[in-house]
Amino acid sequence: MRFEMDRLVSYDDASLLDEVQRIASLLPEGPITTEAFAAHARVSVDTLRRRFGGWEQTLDRAGLAGRYGGQRVSPKMRDQRARAATADDMITELKRVAEVVGRRTITRKELLKHGDLIGEKAILNRFGSWKAALEAAGLELSAMGRRWSDDDYFENLLEVWTLHGRAPTYAEMNRPPSRISNGGYASKFGTWGRAKQAFVQRVNSDIEQGAREAVLPLVPNPVPSKPRQEDQRNIPIGLRYQVLRRDRFRCLTCGRSPATDLDCVLHVDHVEPFSVGGKTRLDNLRSLCGPCNIGKGTGPADL
């Protein structure tokens, strides 16, 4: 006799779809109803609906589109149903789709793909704009279409890297605190692997620049030149990464870390304040959380 768990051990997409296919193989040919599925499955129908956007979408993702027996909802039908929906109904639907995609924002294409009740046209008619609808639902405006600079990509990656204390995975770039999607990185740099390589190259370049300047003699130069790194208040991303890694991605005062406290945001701070002559060097920098940095009482906080 074979013993099996009554619930799934893993709830990743592949495991969920494997379970759908397993139940499909046990049921007679024809439409798979949610009732028949629930009688045998080790995962709830609601979980599948939230993950994939609905029962029809679940069967489609599992390669079982032909076994969906319900009414297929076209964009036209969706708009017709939306006429009877209240603003609260629409807000609830936007929040549900955001939960399905796992982000604090959604695009219009994602609403079309995962929405069961409303379409883009109905949203715009009710709220006037996509931005107003997202704000009403407490969601953020999508960053799609924004022209992110290289520094934006690297700063965002450093923030997620700090959260995990290691190189983030491709999937983790679609979760807070990341503001740029993993697809954005793949589009910008060609692949996610190349994006990480570009980040490491940038970090190493900043570190090497500081090392070169440290051994250069201080001689009068009548020709104006760019200030040395240690004489600038701004802390290059490579040097900040070096400080955070040295301090094990935690606040040196209270020990808090983004890895264990989602409200913790780490700053790189000058030990001897820059305003009184402190240098922007590794030996004069430290990692502090926001409250410890602001409450230190030695001058303006360094960000």
GROMACS .gro file of C-alpha atoms in nm:
model
  303
    1MET     CA    1   0.000   0.000   0.000
    2ARG     CA    2   0.133   0.344  -0.094
    3PHE     CA    3   0.103   0.632   0.152
    4GLU     CA    4   0.077   0.990   0.026
    5MET     CA    5   0.053   1.333   0.186
    6ASP     CA    6  -0.301   1.473   0.192
    7ARG     CA    7  -0.163   1.816   0.096
    8LEU     CA    8   0.113   1.922  -0.140
    9VAL     CA    9   0.463   1.961  -0.003
   10SER     CA   10   0.554   2.235  -0.250
   11TYR     CA   11   0.327   2.505  -0.389
   12ASP     CA   12   0.538   2.633  -0.677
   13ASP     CA   13   0.372   2.662  -1.018
   14ALA     CA   14   0.513   2.334  -1.148
   15SER     CA   15   0.389   2.135  -0.846
   16LEU     CA   16   0.041   2.287  -0.870
   17LEU     CA   17   0.013   2.212  -1.240
   18ASP     CA   18   0.140   1.856  -1.184
   19GLU     CA   19  -0.140   1.808  -0.933
   20VAL     CA   20  -0.400   1.935  -1.182
   21GLN     CA   21  -0.270   1.692  -1.443
   22ARG     CA   22  -0.270   1.407  -1.189
   23ILE     CA   23  -0.636   1.464  -1.102
   24ALA     CA   24  -0.725   1.497  -1.470
   25SER     CA   25  -0.581   1.150  -1.532
   26LEU     CA   26  -0.806   1.008  -1.258
   27LEU     CA   27  -1.129   1.162  -1.386
   28PRO     CA   28  -1.338   1.043  -1.682
   29GLU     CA   29  -1.290   1.219  -2.014
   30GLY     CA   30  -1.485   1.540  -2.048
   31PRO     CA   31  -1.504   1.869  -1.857
   32ILE     CA   32  -1.326   1.885  -1.522
   33THR     CA   33  -1.554   2.054  -1.272
   34THR     CA   34  -1.420   2.225  -0.962
   35GLU     CA   35  -1.635   1.991  -0.749
   36ALA     CA   36  -1.485   1.676  -0.900
   37PHE     CA   37  -1.137   1.820  -0.871
   38ALA     CA   38  -1.183   1.919  -0.504
   39ALA     CA   39  -1.295   1.565  -0.415
   40HIS     CA   40  -0.954   1.420  -0.504
   41ALA     CA   41  -0.701   1.702  -0.500
   42ARG     CA   42  -0.432   1.790  -0.247
   43VAL     CA   43  -0.470   2.161  -0.315
   44SER     CA   44  -0.776   2.384  -0.304
   45VAL     CA   45  -0.943   2.528  -0.611
   46ASP     CA   46  -0.921   2.874  -0.453
   47THR     CA   47  -0.542   2.844  -0.435
   48LEU     CA   48  -0.528   2.761  -0.804
   49ARG     CA   49  -0.762   3.046  -0.894
   50ARG     CA   50  -0.551   3.296  -0.702
   51ARG     CA   51  -0.229   3.168  -0.854
   52PHE     CA   52  -0.337   3.142  -1.217
   53GLY     CA   53  -0.624   3.388  -1.238
   54GLY     CA   54  -0.924   3.153  -1.255
   55TRP     CA   55  -1.025   2.794  -1.318
   56GLU     CA   56  -1.023   2.833  -1.695
   57GLN     CA   57  -0.669   2.978  -1.682
   58THR     CA   58  -0.557   2.696  -1.451
   59LEU     CA   59  -0.666   2.425  -1.693
   60ASP     CA   60  -0.513   2.616  -1.982
   61ARG     CA   61  -0.175   2.641  -1.802
   62ALA     CA   62  -0.191   2.267  -1.731
   63GLY     CA   63  -0.244   2.188  -2.100
   64LEU     CA   64  -0.606   2.093  -2.037
   65ALA     CA   65  -0.788   2.382  -2.205
   66GLY     CA   66  -1.013   2.136  -2.386
   67ARG     CA   67  -1.150   2.007  -2.057
   68TYR     CA   68  -1.287   2.340  -1.936
   69GLY     CA   69  -1.665   2.314  -1.925
   70GLY     CA   70  -1.765   2.658  -1.803
   71GLN     CA   71  -1.860   2.967  -1.997
   72ARG     CA   72  -1.563   3.131  -2.163
   73VAL     CA   73  -1.545   3.499  -2.082
   74SER     CA   74  -1.459   3.718  -2.381
   75PRO     CA   75  -1.351   4.082  -2.342
   76LYS     CA   76  -1.697   4.189  -2.461
   77MET     CA   77  -1.871   3.970  -2.203
   78ARG     CA   78  -1.636   4.098  -1.935
   79ASP     CA   79  -1.729   4.457  -2.017
   80GLN     CA   80  -2.099   4.372  -2.010
   81ARG     CA   81  -2.064   4.215  -1.666
   82ALA     CA   82  -1.866   4.516  -1.547
   83ARG     CA   83  -2.156   4.753  -1.608
   84ALA     CA   84  -2.329   4.613  -1.303
   85ALA     CA   85  -2.013   4.625  -1.091
   86THR     CA   86  -1.963   4.896  -0.832
   87ALA     CA   87  -1.638   5.088  -0.781
   88ASP     CA   88  -1.573   4.868  -0.477
   89ASP     CA   89  -1.620   4.556  -0.691
   90MET     CA   90  -1.362   4.686  -0.936
   91ILE     CA   91  -1.115   4.775  -0.662
   92THR     CA   92  -1.155   4.425  -0.516
   93GLU     CA   93  -1.086   4.273  -0.858
   94LEU     CA   94  -0.773   4.486  -0.911
   95LYS     CA   95  -0.641   4.376  -0.572
   96ARG     CA   96  -0.716   4.010  -0.655
   97VAL     CA   97  -0.525   4.028  -0.983
   98ALA     CA   98  -0.233   4.198  -0.804
   99GLU     CA   99  -0.228   3.903  -0.563
  100VAL     CA  100  -0.227   3.661  -0.855
  101VAL     CA  101   0.075   3.826  -1.021
  102GLY     CA  102   0.246   3.871  -0.684
  103ARG     CA  103   0.324   4.242  -0.712
  104ARG     CA  104   0.203   4.576  -0.578
  105THR     CA  105   0.110   4.683  -0.929
  106ILE     CA  106  -0.054   4.533  -1.237
  107THR     CA  107  -0.057   4.619  -1.606
  108ARG     CA  108  -0.356   4.636  -1.836
  109LYS     CA  109  -0.241   4.318  -2.009
  110GLU     CA  110  -0.234   4.139  -1.674
  111LEU     CA  111  -0.589   4.250  -1.602
  112LEU     CA  112  -0.699   4.111  -1.940
  113LYS     CA  113  -0.518   3.783  -1.874
  114HIS     CA  114  -0.619   3.723  -1.513
  115GLY     CA  115  -0.936   3.929  -1.463
  116ASP     CA  116  -1.267   3.747  -1.430
  117LEU     CA  117  -1.504   4.041  -1.395
  118ILE     CA  118  -1.386   4.360  -1.559
  119GLY     CA  119  -1.188   4.489  -1.854
  120GLU     CA  120  -0.970   4.792  -1.912
  121LYS     CA  121  -1.249   4.989  -2.080
  122ALA     CA  122  -1.479   4.958  -1.779
  123ILE     CA  123  -1.196   5.059  -1.544
  124LEU     CA  124  -1.120   5.373  -1.747
  125ASN     CA  125  -1.489   5.465  -1.772
  126ARG     CA  126  -1.532   5.437  -1.395
  127PHE     CA  127  -1.207   5.596  -1.269
  128GLY     CA  128  -1.103   5.817  -1.559
  129SER     CA  129  -0.750   5.681  -1.586
  130TRP     CA  130  -0.548   5.369  -1.512
  131LYS     CA  131  -0.339   5.558  -1.257
  132ALA     CA  132  -0.650   5.673  -1.067
  133ALA     CA  133  -0.783   5.315  -1.057
  134LEU     CA  134  -0.459   5.177  -0.916
  135GLU     CA  135  -0.443   5.454  -0.656
  136ALA     CA  136  -0.802   5.380  -0.551
  137ALA     CA  137  -0.703   5.015  -0.500
  138GLY     CA  138  -0.396   5.113  -0.300
  139LEU     CA  139  -0.166   4.981  -0.574
  140GLU     CA  140   0.138   5.139  -0.735
  141LEU     CA  141   0.162   5.266  -1.090
  142SER     CA  142   0.348   5.016  -1.306
  143ALA     CA  143   0.706   5.105  -1.397
  144MET     CA  144   0.658   4.960  -1.746
  145GLY     CA  145   0.750   5.212  -2.009
  146ARG     CA  146   0.964   5.420  -1.774
  147ARG     CA  147   1.315   5.489  -1.898
  148TRP     CA  148   1.530   5.352  -1.618
  149SER     CA  149   1.895   5.454  -1.622
  150ASP     CA  150   2.183   5.212  -1.562
  151ASP     CA  151   2.218   5.361  -1.213
  152ASP     CA  152   1.847   5.291  -1.148
  153TYR     CA  153   1.896   4.924  -1.239
  154PHE     CA  154   2.206   4.891  -1.021
  155GLU     CA  155   2.056   5.079  -0.724
  156ASN     CA  156   1.745   4.861  -0.737
  157LEU     CA  157   1.954   4.544  -0.757
  158LEU     CA  158   2.166   4.658  -0.461
  159GLU     CA  159   1.850   4.708  -0.252
  160VAL     CA  160   1.721   4.357  -0.326
  161TRP     CA  161   2.072   4.211  -0.280
  162THR     CA  162   2.088   4.379   0.063
  163LEU     CA  163   1.750   4.232   0.161
  164HIS     CA  164   1.865   3.876   0.094
  165GLY     CA  165   2.232   3.920   0.182
  166ARG     CA  166   2.322   3.745  -0.144
  167ALA     CA  167   2.265   3.764  -0.515
  168PRO     CA  168   1.885   3.758  -0.564
  169THR     CA  169   1.716   3.502  -0.786
  170TYR     CA  170   1.533   3.589  -1.105
  171ALA     CA  171   1.193   3.539  -0.936
  172GLU     CA  172   1.287   3.760  -0.639
  173MET     CA  173   1.325   4.060  -0.869
  174ASN     CA  174   0.945   4.058  -0.913
  175ARG     CA  175   0.887   4.096  -0.539
  176PRO     CA  176   0.919   4.398  -0.310
  177PRO     CA  177   1.134   4.595  -0.256
  178SER     CA  178   1.226   4.561  -0.626
  179ARG     CA  179   1.077   4.836  -0.841
  180ILE     CA  180   1.202   4.692  -1.171
  181SER     CA  181   1.079   4.354  -1.296
  182ASN     CA  182   1.304   4.063  -1.383
  183GLY     CA  183   1.187   4.101  -1.742
  184GLY     CA  184   1.314   4.458  -1.735
  185TYR     CA  185   1.662   4.334  -1.646
  186ALA     CA  186   1.652   4.063  -1.913
  187SER     CA  187   1.543   4.319  -2.173
  188LYS     CA  188   1.806   4.573  -2.070
  189PHE     CA  189   2.107   4.342  -2.041
  190GLY     CA  190   2.006   4.047  -2.260
  191THR     CA  191   1.969   3.792  -1.978
  192TRP     CA  192   1.937   3.797  -1.600
  193GLY     CA  193   2.286   3.647  -1.574
  194ARG     CA  194   2.433   3.931  -1.779
  195ALA     CA  195   2.251   4.184  -1.560
  196LYS     CA  196   2.423   4.042  -1.251
  197GLN     CA  197   2.757   4.041  -1.433
  198ALA     CA  198   2.711   4.410  -1.522
  199PHE     CA  199   2.632   4.489  -1.158
  200VAL     CA  200   2.944   4.307  -1.036
  201GLN     CA  201   3.155   4.485  -1.296
  202ARG     CA  202   3.017   4.820  -1.180
  203VAL     CA  203   3.089   4.734  -0.816
  204ASN     CA  204   3.444   4.622  -0.894
  205SER     CA  205   3.504   4.932  -1.106
  206ASP     CA  206   3.408   5.160  -0.817
  207ILE     CA  207   3.625   4.964  -0.573
  208GLU     CA  208   3.923   4.969  -0.810
  209GLN     CA  209   3.880   5.344  -0.868
  210GLY     CA  210   3.899   5.407  -0.494
  211ALA     CA  211   4.203   5.181  -0.461
  212ARG     CA  212   4.387   5.364  -0.741
  213GLU     CA  213   4.316   5.703  -0.588
  214ALA     CA  214   4.440   5.585  -0.249
  215VAL     CA  215   4.793   5.534  -0.384
  216LEU     CA  216   4.812   5.847  -0.602
  217PRO     CA  217   5.038   6.123  -0.460
  218LEU     CA  218   4.870   6.445  -0.359
  219VAL     CA  219   5.044   6.698  -0.584
  220PRO     CA  220   4.929   7.046  -0.686
  221ASN     CA  221   4.745   7.038  -1.016
  222PRO     CA  222   4.672   7.371  -1.184
  223VAL     CA  223   4.423   7.200  -1.416
  224PRO     CA  224   4.080   7.154  -1.253
  225SER     CA  225   3.995   6.785  -1.222
  226LYS     CA  226   3.720   6.571  -1.077
  227PRO     CA  227   3.742   6.550  -0.696
  228ARG     CA  228   3.881   6.229  -0.556
  229GLN     CA  229   3.622   5.972  -0.446
  230GLU     CA  230   3.710   6.014  -0.080
  231ASP     CA  231   3.648   6.389  -0.105
  232GLN     CA  232   3.290   6.352  -0.234
  233ARG     CA  233   2.987   6.316  -0.007
  234ASN     CA  234   2.816   6.081  -0.252
  235ILE     CA  235   2.909   5.718  -0.184
  236PRO     CA  236   2.950   5.516  -0.508
  237ILE     CA  237   2.737   5.204  -0.538
  238GLY     CA  238   3.043   4.978  -0.539
  239LEU     CA  239   3.173   5.123  -0.214
  240ARG     CA  240   2.828   5.097  -0.054
  241TYR     CA  241   2.807   4.732  -0.153
  242GLN     CA  242   3.154   4.674  -0.007
  243VAL     CA  243   3.049   4.830   0.326
  244LEU     CA  244   2.718   4.640   0.343
  245ARG     CA  245   2.887   4.308   0.267
  246ARG     CA  246   3.161   4.374   0.523
  247ASP     CA  247   2.894   4.452   0.786
  248ARG     CA  248   2.697   4.138   0.685
  249PHE     CA  249   2.399   4.340   0.568
  250ARG     CA  250   2.295   4.443   0.920
  251CYS     CA  251   2.291   4.760   1.130
  252LEU     CA  252   2.610   4.785   1.336
  253THR     CA  253   2.427   4.966   1.617
  254CYS     CA  254   2.115   4.757   1.679
  255GLY     CA  255   2.182   4.447   1.468
  256ARG     CA  256   1.863   4.472   1.260
  257SER     CA  257   1.874   4.329   0.908
  258PRO     CA  258   1.635   4.346   0.612
  259ALA     CA  259   1.661   3.967   0.593
  260THR     CA  260   1.476   3.929   0.925
  261ASP     CA  261   1.290   4.261   0.948
  262LEU     CA  262   1.109   4.378   0.634
  263ASP     CA  263   1.077   4.730   0.778
  264CYS     CA  264   1.454   4.763   0.811
  265VAL     CA  265   1.621   4.982   0.550
  266LEU     CA  266   2.000   5.002   0.568
  267HIS     CA  267   2.198   5.317   0.497
  268VAL     CA  268   2.572   5.358   0.452
  269ASP     CA  269   2.686   5.632   0.688
  270HIS     CA  270   3.007   5.826   0.753
  271VAL     CA  271   3.152   5.745   1.096
  272GLU     CA  272   3.324   6.084   1.110
  273PRO     CA  273   3.067   6.311   0.942
  274PHE     CA  274   3.157   6.437   0.599
  275SER     CA  275   3.054   6.788   0.710
  276VAL     CA  276   3.347   6.802   0.955
  277GLY     CA  277   3.607   6.652   0.725
  278GLY     CA  278   3.526   6.282   0.729
  279LYS     CA  279   3.640   6.095   0.420
  280THR     CA  280   3.433   5.872   0.193
  281ARG     CA  281   3.650   5.565   0.249
  282LEU     CA  282   3.580   5.209   0.355
  283ASP     CA  283   3.738   5.265   0.698
  284ASN     CA  284   3.512   5.566   0.764
  285LEU     CA  285   3.183   5.409   0.656
  286ARG     CA  286   2.937   5.181   0.834
  287SER     CA  287   2.594   5.023   0.787
  288LEU     CA  288   2.309   5.170   0.994
  289CYS     CA  289   1.933   5.122   0.983
  290GLY     CA  290   1.718   5.430   0.930
  291PRO     CA  291   1.627   5.495   1.298
  292CYS     CA  292   1.986   5.449   1.419
  293ASN     CA  293   2.118   5.672   1.141
  294ILE     CA  294   1.867   5.951   1.199
  295GLY     CA  295   1.897   5.933   1.577
  296LYS     CA  296   2.276   5.935   1.599
  297GLY     CA  297   2.291   6.308   1.664
  298THR     CA  298   2.607   6.385   1.470
  299GLY     CA  299   2.469   6.586   1.184
  300PRO     CA  300   2.267   6.522   0.868
  301ALA     CA  301   2.210   6.159   0.785
  302ASP     CA  302   2.409   6.014   0.496
  303LEU     CA  303   2.192   5.820   0.253
   0.00000   0.00000   0.00000
